[in-house]
Amino acid sequence: MVVGLLLLVLPLIADAAAVDAQAGEKSANDKSQSASAKKSVPFCTAISKTTGNFYDLSKLSREKGVHESDFHIRGHDYGNNFTMNICAPVLAPPTDIMGVKEVSNVSAYYTTEKGEKFSIGEVAQPPAFRGRKLVLEYSDGSPCPKAQDLRKSSIITLVCDRELLTDIQLQFIAQVHECAYFFEARTPHACAKAGSQGGGADTLGPFGMFALIVFVMLSVYFLAVSRRRVPYVHAFVNAFFSLIRKVSGWGPEMVAQEKPTARSYQ
């Protein structure tokens, strides 16, 4: 009887062991794939988990031998000015930063009116999405004045701005208890790249869309000129800009076309 029970139980135990082995192998493969995926992500880039769009911020990072200085941001009402790099330590870290031993890793700091320098963080991780916001976090800065066990940190929100004439526009937003600092960076590099790793595609901005509309209208106009259909195009253009004026209150003044006068025949 006992032998019979053993013969029935042994195959079940073997099957369970095989299932556990397969599960362990799958988990190990998943971890290795996840690690390889992280390694394959280029420097200072991000992929949106919701859209799959790819964002490349590497051109914003200042490099020694290529750029002369870091980014400098006015603190305005805070009273202190900031020095910062993107995704990398500052090019010329000061040697007298308060409460920091390894100054070579400092990615952002500020200078007080007295000349004291405080680190507001090092690069903790690559840029990532918090919901729909692309952010870059710096941590492990100088000790916070009201809580010595905490360290100053920064959060930089990266906003897509295709119409910006420069690579980046950095602005200080706010600080909390002189421990957490918030910045906004407007840059065209925070826009999804067309045909890249994440499958995202660029879209036209407002001025780009307006330029496209003007181009189409000019194309239609010259096509009409070539086919001697100018009066119809004039009517279409006048109607188009009249619609714009009614909707937005803006638009070039249209010159009313003179009505043809009847010719008298003697």
mmCIF file of C-alpha atoms in Angstrom:
data_model
loop_
_atom_site.group_PDB
_atom_site.id
_atom_site.type_symbol
_atom_site.label_atom_id
_atom_site.label_comp_id
_atom_site.label_asym_id
_atom_site.label_seq_id
_atom_site.Cartn_x
_atom_site.Cartn_y
_atom_site.Cartn_z
ATOM 1 C CA MET A 1 0.000 0.000 0.000
ATOM 2 C CA VAL A 2 2.767 2.430 0.954
ATOM 3 C CA VAL A 3 4.714 1.562 -2.175
ATOM 4 C CA GLY A 4 1.655 2.268 -4.291
ATOM 5 C CA LEU A 5 1.173 5.691 -2.696
ATOM 6 C CA LEU A 6 4.811 6.506 -3.286
ATOM 7 C CA LEU A 7 4.502 5.551 -6.943
ATOM 8 C CA LEU A 8 1.511 7.901 -7.243
ATOM 9 C CA VAL A 9 3.141 10.818 -5.376
ATOM 10 C CA LEU A 10 6.610 10.729 -6.971
ATOM 11 C CA PRO A 11 5.416 11.817 -10.478
ATOM 12 C CA LEU A 12 3.520 14.760 -8.908
ATOM 13 C CA ILE A 13 6.626 15.854 -6.993
ATOM 14 C CA ALA A 14 8.717 15.610 -10.168
ATOM 15 C CA ASP A 15 6.198 17.708 -12.115
ATOM 16 C CA ALA A 16 6.138 20.369 -9.381
ATOM 17 C CA ALA A 17 9.927 20.512 -9.357
ATOM 18 C CA ALA A 18 9.954 20.910 -13.136
ATOM 19 C CA VAL A 19 7.410 23.754 -12.943
ATOM 20 C CA ASP A 20 9.485 25.533 -10.260
ATOM 21 C CA ALA A 21 12.614 25.155 -12.373
ATOM 22 C CA GLN A 22 10.868 26.630 -15.416
ATOM 23 C CA ALA A 23 9.503 29.527 -13.340
ATOM 24 C CA GLY A 24 12.958 30.235 -11.939
ATOM 25 C CA GLU A 25 14.497 30.139 -15.411
ATOM 26 C CA LYS A 26 11.814 32.491 -16.767
ATOM 27 C CA SER A 27 12.359 34.934 -13.885
ATOM 28 C CA ALA A 28 16.108 34.896 -14.500
ATOM 29 C CA ASN A 29 15.549 35.506 -18.222
ATOM 30 C CA ASP A 30 13.174 38.392 -17.480
ATOM 31 C CA LYS A 31 15.713 39.988 -15.148
ATOM 32 C CA SER A 32 18.517 39.605 -17.686
ATOM 33 C CA GLN A 33 16.328 41.079 -20.438
ATOM 34 C CA SER A 34 15.355 43.974 -18.176
ATOM 35 C CA ALA A 35 19.005 44.614 -17.306
ATOM 36 C CA SER A 36 20.050 44.459 -20.957
ATOM 37 C CA ALA A 37 17.203 46.798 -21.905
ATOM 38 C CA LYS A 38 18.382 49.321 -19.311
ATOM 39 C CA LYS A 39 21.932 49.067 -20.579
ATOM 40 C CA SER A 40 20.793 49.536 -24.172
ATOM 41 C CA VAL A 41 19.093 52.873 -23.412
ATOM 42 C CA PRO A 42 21.510 55.598 -24.569
ATOM 43 C CA PHE A 43 22.880 58.299 -22.274
ATOM 44 C CA CYS A 44 20.398 60.990 -21.158
ATOM 45 C CA THR A 45 17.425 59.556 -23.058
ATOM 46 C CA ALA A 46 13.969 58.378 -22.061
ATOM 47 C CA ILE A 47 11.128 56.311 -23.491
ATOM 48 C CA SER A 48 7.518 57.021 -22.561
ATOM 49 C CA LYS A 49 5.811 53.925 -21.167
ATOM 50 C CA THR A 50 2.398 55.142 -22.340
ATOM 51 C CA THR A 51 3.177 56.257 -25.915
ATOM 52 C CA GLY A 52 6.502 54.548 -26.612
ATOM 53 C CA ASN A 53 7.951 57.860 -27.834
ATOM 54 C CA PHE A 54 11.723 58.320 -27.624
ATOM 55 C CA TYR A 55 13.300 61.465 -26.143
ATOM 56 C CA ASP A 56 16.967 62.383 -26.536
ATOM 57 C CA LEU A 57 18.338 65.037 -24.161
ATOM 58 C CA SER A 58 22.012 64.198 -24.615
ATOM 59 C CA LYS A 59 22.694 67.347 -26.660
ATOM 60 C CA LEU A 60 21.795 69.451 -23.621
ATOM 61 C CA SER A 61 24.603 68.023 -21.515
ATOM 62 C CA ARG A 62 27.651 70.284 -21.205
ATOM 63 C CA GLU A 63 30.996 68.605 -21.917
ATOM 64 C CA LYS A 64 34.542 69.593 -21.071
ATOM 65 C CA GLY A 65 36.491 70.702 -24.116
ATOM 66 C CA VAL A 66 33.259 71.323 -26.042
ATOM 67 C CA HIS A 67 31.381 73.890 -23.945
ATOM 68 C CA GLU A 68 32.871 76.822 -22.070
ATOM 69 C CA SER A 69 30.517 76.929 -19.092
ATOM 70 C CA ASP A 70 27.529 75.373 -17.358
ATOM 71 C CA PHE A 71 23.980 76.699 -17.330
ATOM 72 C CA HIS A 72 23.398 79.708 -15.066
ATOM 73 C CA ILE A 73 19.929 80.412 -13.675
ATOM 74 C CA ARG A 74 18.795 83.470 -11.741
ATOM 75 C CA GLY A 75 17.029 82.769 -8.479
ATOM 76 C CA HIS A 76 14.959 85.990 -8.694
ATOM 77 C CA ASP A 77 13.014 86.344 -5.414
ATOM 78 C CA TYR A 78 15.001 83.495 -3.830
ATOM 79 C CA GLY A 79 18.076 85.714 -3.913
ATOM 80 C CA ASN A 80 20.596 83.049 -4.929
ATOM 81 C CA ASN A 81 21.863 82.172 -8.397
ATOM 82 C CA PHE A 82 22.140 78.587 -9.619
ATOM 83 C CA THR A 83 24.710 76.716 -11.694
ATOM 84 C CA MET A 84 23.621 73.475 -13.344
ATOM 85 C CA ASN A 85 24.418 70.836 -15.923
ATOM 86 C CA ILE A 86 21.999 68.396 -17.550
ATOM 87 C CA CYS A 87 22.523 64.649 -16.960
ATOM 88 C CA ALA A 88 26.117 65.252 -15.852
ATOM 89 C CA PRO A 89 28.215 66.971 -13.161
ATOM 90 C CA VAL A 90 29.024 70.650 -13.574
ATOM 91 C CA LEU A 91 32.133 71.399 -15.613
ATOM 92 C CA ALA A 92 33.949 73.308 -12.883
ATOM 93 C CA PRO A 93 32.718 72.205 -9.448
ATOM 94 C CA PRO A 94 33.801 74.519 -6.592
ATOM 95 C CA THR A 95 36.005 72.984 -3.931
ATOM 96 C CA ASP A 96 34.202 74.683 -1.037
ATOM 97 C CA ILE A 97 30.644 73.326 -1.334
ATOM 98 C CA MET A 98 29.045 73.064 2.090
ATOM 99 C CA GLY A 99 28.608 69.542 3.471
ATOM 100 C CA VAL A 100 29.864 67.723 0.366
ATOM 101 C CA LYS A 101 33.117 65.762 0.271
ATOM 102 C CA GLU A 102 33.049 64.504 -3.328
ATOM 103 C CA VAL A 103 32.407 67.689 -5.306
ATOM 104 C CA SER A 104 33.187 66.061 -8.663
ATOM 105 C CA ASN A 105 29.686 64.533 -8.729
ATOM 106 C CA VAL A 106 27.777 67.754 -8.052
ATOM 107 C CA SER A 107 25.347 68.466 -10.900
ATOM 108 C CA ALA A 108 23.745 71.651 -9.547
ATOM 109 C CA TYR A 109 24.537 74.166 -6.834
ATOM 110 C CA TYR A 110 23.742 77.723 -5.807
ATOM 111 C CA THR A 111 25.816 80.588 -4.454
ATOM 112 C CA THR A 112 24.556 82.891 -1.698
ATOM 113 C CA GLU A 113 25.225 86.612 -1.364
ATOM 114 C CA LYS A 114 27.904 85.765 1.199
ATOM 115 C CA GLY A 115 29.672 83.541 -1.335
ATOM 116 C CA GLU A 116 28.675 80.254 0.302
ATOM 117 C CA LYS A 117 27.966 77.386 -2.077
ATOM 118 C CA PHE A 118 25.418 74.618 -1.523
ATOM 119 C CA SER A 119 24.884 71.547 -3.662
ATOM 120 C CA ILE A 120 21.285 70.852 -4.664
ATOM 121 C CA GLY A 121 21.964 67.387 -5.973
ATOM 122 C CA GLU A 122 23.808 64.895 -8.107
ATOM 123 C CA VAL A 123 22.487 62.896 -11.041
ATOM 124 C CA ALA A 124 20.470 60.167 -9.327
ATOM 125 C CA GLN A 125 18.967 58.512 -12.395
ATOM 126 C CA PRO A 126 18.354 59.179 -16.101
ATOM 127 C CA PRO A 127 15.368 61.293 -17.180
ATOM 128 C CA ALA A 128 12.056 59.509 -16.710
ATOM 129 C CA PHE A 129 8.326 60.108 -16.961
ATOM 130 C CA ARG A 130 6.102 60.904 -13.997
ATOM 131 C CA GLY A 131 2.733 60.494 -15.651
ATOM 132 C CA ARG A 132 3.012 62.677 -18.743
ATOM 133 C CA LYS A 133 5.773 64.870 -17.334
ATOM 134 C CA LEU A 134 9.373 64.227 -18.358
ATOM 135 C CA VAL A 135 11.554 64.983 -15.330
ATOM 136 C CA LEU A 136 15.179 64.794 -14.274
ATOM 137 C CA GLU A 137 15.940 64.293 -10.575
ATOM 138 C CA TYR A 138 19.092 65.278 -8.668
ATOM 139 C CA SER A 139 19.627 64.079 -5.098
ATOM 140 C CA ASP A 140 22.220 63.779 -2.305
ATOM 141 C CA GLY A 141 23.176 67.456 -2.153
ATOM 142 C CA SER A 142 24.219 69.514 0.859
ATOM 143 C CA PRO A 143 22.469 68.844 4.197
ATOM 144 C CA CYS A 144 19.102 70.573 4.612
ATOM 145 C CA PRO A 145 19.300 73.362 7.247
ATOM 146 C CA LYS A 146 16.192 72.274 9.185
ATOM 147 C CA ALA A 147 16.852 68.525 8.972
ATOM 148 C CA GLN A 148 20.503 67.531 8.906
ATOM 149 C CA ASP A 149 19.598 63.918 8.162
ATOM 150 C CA LEU A 150 18.070 65.022 4.840
ATOM 151 C CA ARG A 151 19.956 66.214 1.757
ATOM 152 C CA LYS A 152 19.042 68.901 -0.758
ATOM 153 C CA SER A 153 17.523 67.658 -4.013
ATOM 154 C CA SER A 154 16.178 69.076 -7.268
ATOM 155 C CA ILE A 155 13.522 68.213 -9.819
ATOM 156 C CA ILE A 156 13.782 69.582 -13.362
ATOM 157 C CA THR A 157 10.624 69.366 -15.469
ATOM 158 C CA LEU A 158 11.443 69.182 -19.180
ATOM 159 C CA VAL A 159 8.859 70.776 -21.489
ATOM 160 C CA CYS A 160 8.701 70.385 -25.269
ATOM 161 C CA ASP A 161 9.039 73.775 -27.004
ATOM 162 C CA ARG A 162 9.601 73.539 -30.750
ATOM 163 C CA GLU A 163 9.553 77.308 -31.317
ATOM 164 C CA LEU A 164 12.434 78.072 -28.941
ATOM 165 C CA LEU A 165 15.358 79.736 -30.721
ATOM 166 C CA THR A 166 17.957 78.295 -28.300
ATOM 167 C CA ASP A 167 18.661 74.737 -27.162
ATOM 168 C CA ILE A 168 17.209 75.239 -23.704
ATOM 169 C CA GLN A 169 15.595 77.840 -21.464
ATOM 170 C CA LEU A 170 16.004 77.086 -17.763
ATOM 171 C CA GLN A 171 13.885 78.765 -15.102
ATOM 172 C CA PHE A 172 13.841 78.458 -11.331
ATOM 173 C CA ILE A 173 10.284 77.777 -10.120
ATOM 174 C CA ALA A 174 10.325 77.350 -6.336
ATOM 175 C CA GLN A 175 11.988 75.809 -3.294
ATOM 176 C CA VAL A 176 10.574 74.125 -0.204
ATOM 177 C CA HIS A 177 12.266 74.574 3.201
ATOM 178 C CA GLU A 178 15.603 75.171 1.425
ATOM 179 C CA CYS A 179 15.678 71.423 0.842
ATOM 180 C CA ALA A 180 13.795 70.727 -2.402
ATOM 181 C CA TYR A 181 14.236 72.847 -5.548
ATOM 182 C CA PHE A 182 12.083 72.906 -8.664
ATOM 183 C CA PHE A 183 13.060 74.038 -12.156
ATOM 184 C CA GLU A 184 11.454 74.090 -15.597
ATOM 185 C CA ALA A 185 13.481 73.493 -18.757
ATOM 186 C CA ARG A 186 11.859 74.379 -22.072
ATOM 187 C CA THR A 187 13.661 72.809 -25.015
ATOM 188 C CA PRO A 188 12.975 71.301 -28.447
ATOM 189 C CA HIS A 189 15.012 68.287 -27.315
ATOM 190 C CA ALA A 190 12.172 67.348 -24.955
ATOM 191 C CA CYS A 191 9.998 66.597 -27.996
ATOM 192 C CA ALA A 192 9.556 63.076 -29.346
ATOM 193 C CA LYS A 193 12.012 62.134 -32.065
ATOM 194 C CA ALA A 194 10.630 61.012 -35.410
ATOM 195 C CA GLY A 195 11.386 57.466 -36.551
ATOM 196 C CA SER A 196 13.547 56.701 -33.524
ATOM 197 C CA GLN A 197 13.759 53.950 -30.959
ATOM 198 C CA GLY A 198 10.407 54.532 -29.321
ATOM 199 C CA GLY A 199 8.449 54.881 -32.541
ATOM 200 C CA GLY A 200 7.412 58.442 -31.781
ATOM 201 C CA ALA A 201 7.014 61.076 -34.445
ATOM 202 C CA ASP A 202 7.458 64.830 -34.442
ATOM 203 C CA THR A 203 4.376 66.981 -34.895
ATOM 204 C CA LEU A 204 4.171 70.508 -36.215
ATOM 205 C CA GLY A 205 4.024 73.399 -33.807
ATOM 206 C CA PRO A 206 1.658 76.389 -34.207
ATOM 207 C CA PHE A 207 4.037 78.353 -36.443
ATOM 208 C CA GLY A 208 4.875 75.242 -38.432
ATOM 209 C CA MET A 209 1.190 74.569 -39.007
ATOM 210 C CA PHE A 210 0.595 78.196 -40.065
ATOM 211 C CA ALA A 211 3.550 77.990 -42.468
ATOM 212 C CA LEU A 212 2.130 74.789 -43.940
ATOM 213 C CA ILE A 213 -1.258 76.457 -44.482
ATOM 214 C CA VAL A 214 0.390 79.460 -46.177
ATOM 215 C CA PHE A 215 2.445 77.138 -48.368
ATOM 216 C CA VAL A 216 -0.661 75.225 -49.464
ATOM 217 C CA MET A 217 -2.537 78.443 -50.202
ATOM 218 C CA LEU A 218 0.341 79.830 -52.276
ATOM 219 C CA SER A 219 0.587 76.567 -54.164
ATOM 220 C CA VAL A 220 -3.128 76.722 -54.950
ATOM 221 C CA TYR A 221 -2.767 80.376 -55.984
ATOM 222 C CA PHE A 222 0.086 79.792 -58.428
ATOM 223 C CA LEU A 223 -1.682 76.743 -59.789
ATOM 224 C CA ALA A 224 -4.753 78.879 -60.381
ATOM 225 C CA VAL A 225 -2.627 81.568 -62.062
ATOM 226 C CA SER A 226 -1.232 79.008 -64.423
ATOM 227 C CA ARG A 227 -4.780 77.928 -65.292
ATOM 228 C CA ARG A 228 -6.287 81.449 -65.301
ATOM 229 C CA ARG A 229 -8.630 80.872 -62.375
ATOM 230 C CA VAL A 230 -7.436 83.819 -60.251
ATOM 231 C CA PRO A 231 -10.864 85.359 -59.380
ATOM 232 C CA TYR A 232 -11.996 82.097 -57.802
ATOM 233 C CA VAL A 233 -8.820 81.888 -55.693
ATOM 234 C CA HIS A 234 -9.232 85.516 -54.563
ATOM 235 C CA ALA A 235 -12.720 84.701 -53.372
ATOM 236 C CA PHE A 236 -11.428 81.642 -51.514
ATOM 237 C CA VAL A 237 -8.602 83.626 -49.821
ATOM 238 C CA ASN A 238 -10.980 86.416 -48.781
ATOM 239 C CA ALA A 239 -13.441 83.915 -47.330
ATOM 240 C CA PHE A 240 -10.617 82.104 -45.483
ATOM 241 C CA PHE A 241 -9.244 85.225 -43.782
ATOM 242 C CA SER A 242 -12.753 86.474 -43.013
ATOM 243 C CA LEU A 243 -13.357 83.235 -41.152
ATOM 244 C CA ILE A 244 -10.090 83.695 -39.215
ATOM 245 C CA ARG A 245 -11.098 87.249 -38.217
ATOM 246 C CA LYS A 246 -14.487 86.083 -36.983
ATOM 247 C CA VAL A 247 -13.059 83.203 -34.953
ATOM 248 C CA SER A 248 -9.926 84.827 -33.470
ATOM 249 C CA GLY A 249 -10.420 88.534 -34.064
ATOM 250 C CA TRP A 250 -7.161 88.605 -36.005
ATOM 251 C CA GLY A 251 -6.335 88.720 -39.673
ATOM 252 C CA PRO A 252 -5.086 91.027 -42.382
ATOM 253 C CA GLU A 253 -7.487 93.604 -43.662
ATOM 254 C CA MET A 254 -9.109 92.493 -46.869
ATOM 255 C CA VAL A 255 -9.567 95.044 -49.611
ATOM 256 C CA ALA A 256 -13.041 94.839 -50.999
ATOM 257 C CA GLN A 257 -13.078 94.071 -54.661
ATOM 258 C CA GLU A 258 -14.631 96.783 -56.804
ATOM 259 C CA LYS A 259 -17.810 95.756 -58.468
ATOM 260 C CA PRO A 260 -17.602 96.035 -62.221
ATOM 261 C CA THR A 261 -19.617 98.977 -63.496
ATOM 262 C CA ALA A 262 -21.984 98.513 -66.372
ATOM 263 C CA ARG A 263 -20.667 99.932 -69.569
ATOM 264 C CA SER A 264 -23.040 102.143 -71.484
ATOM 265 C CA TYR A 265 -23.209 101.768 -75.141
ATOM 266 C CA GLN A 266 -24.168 104.706 -77.326
#
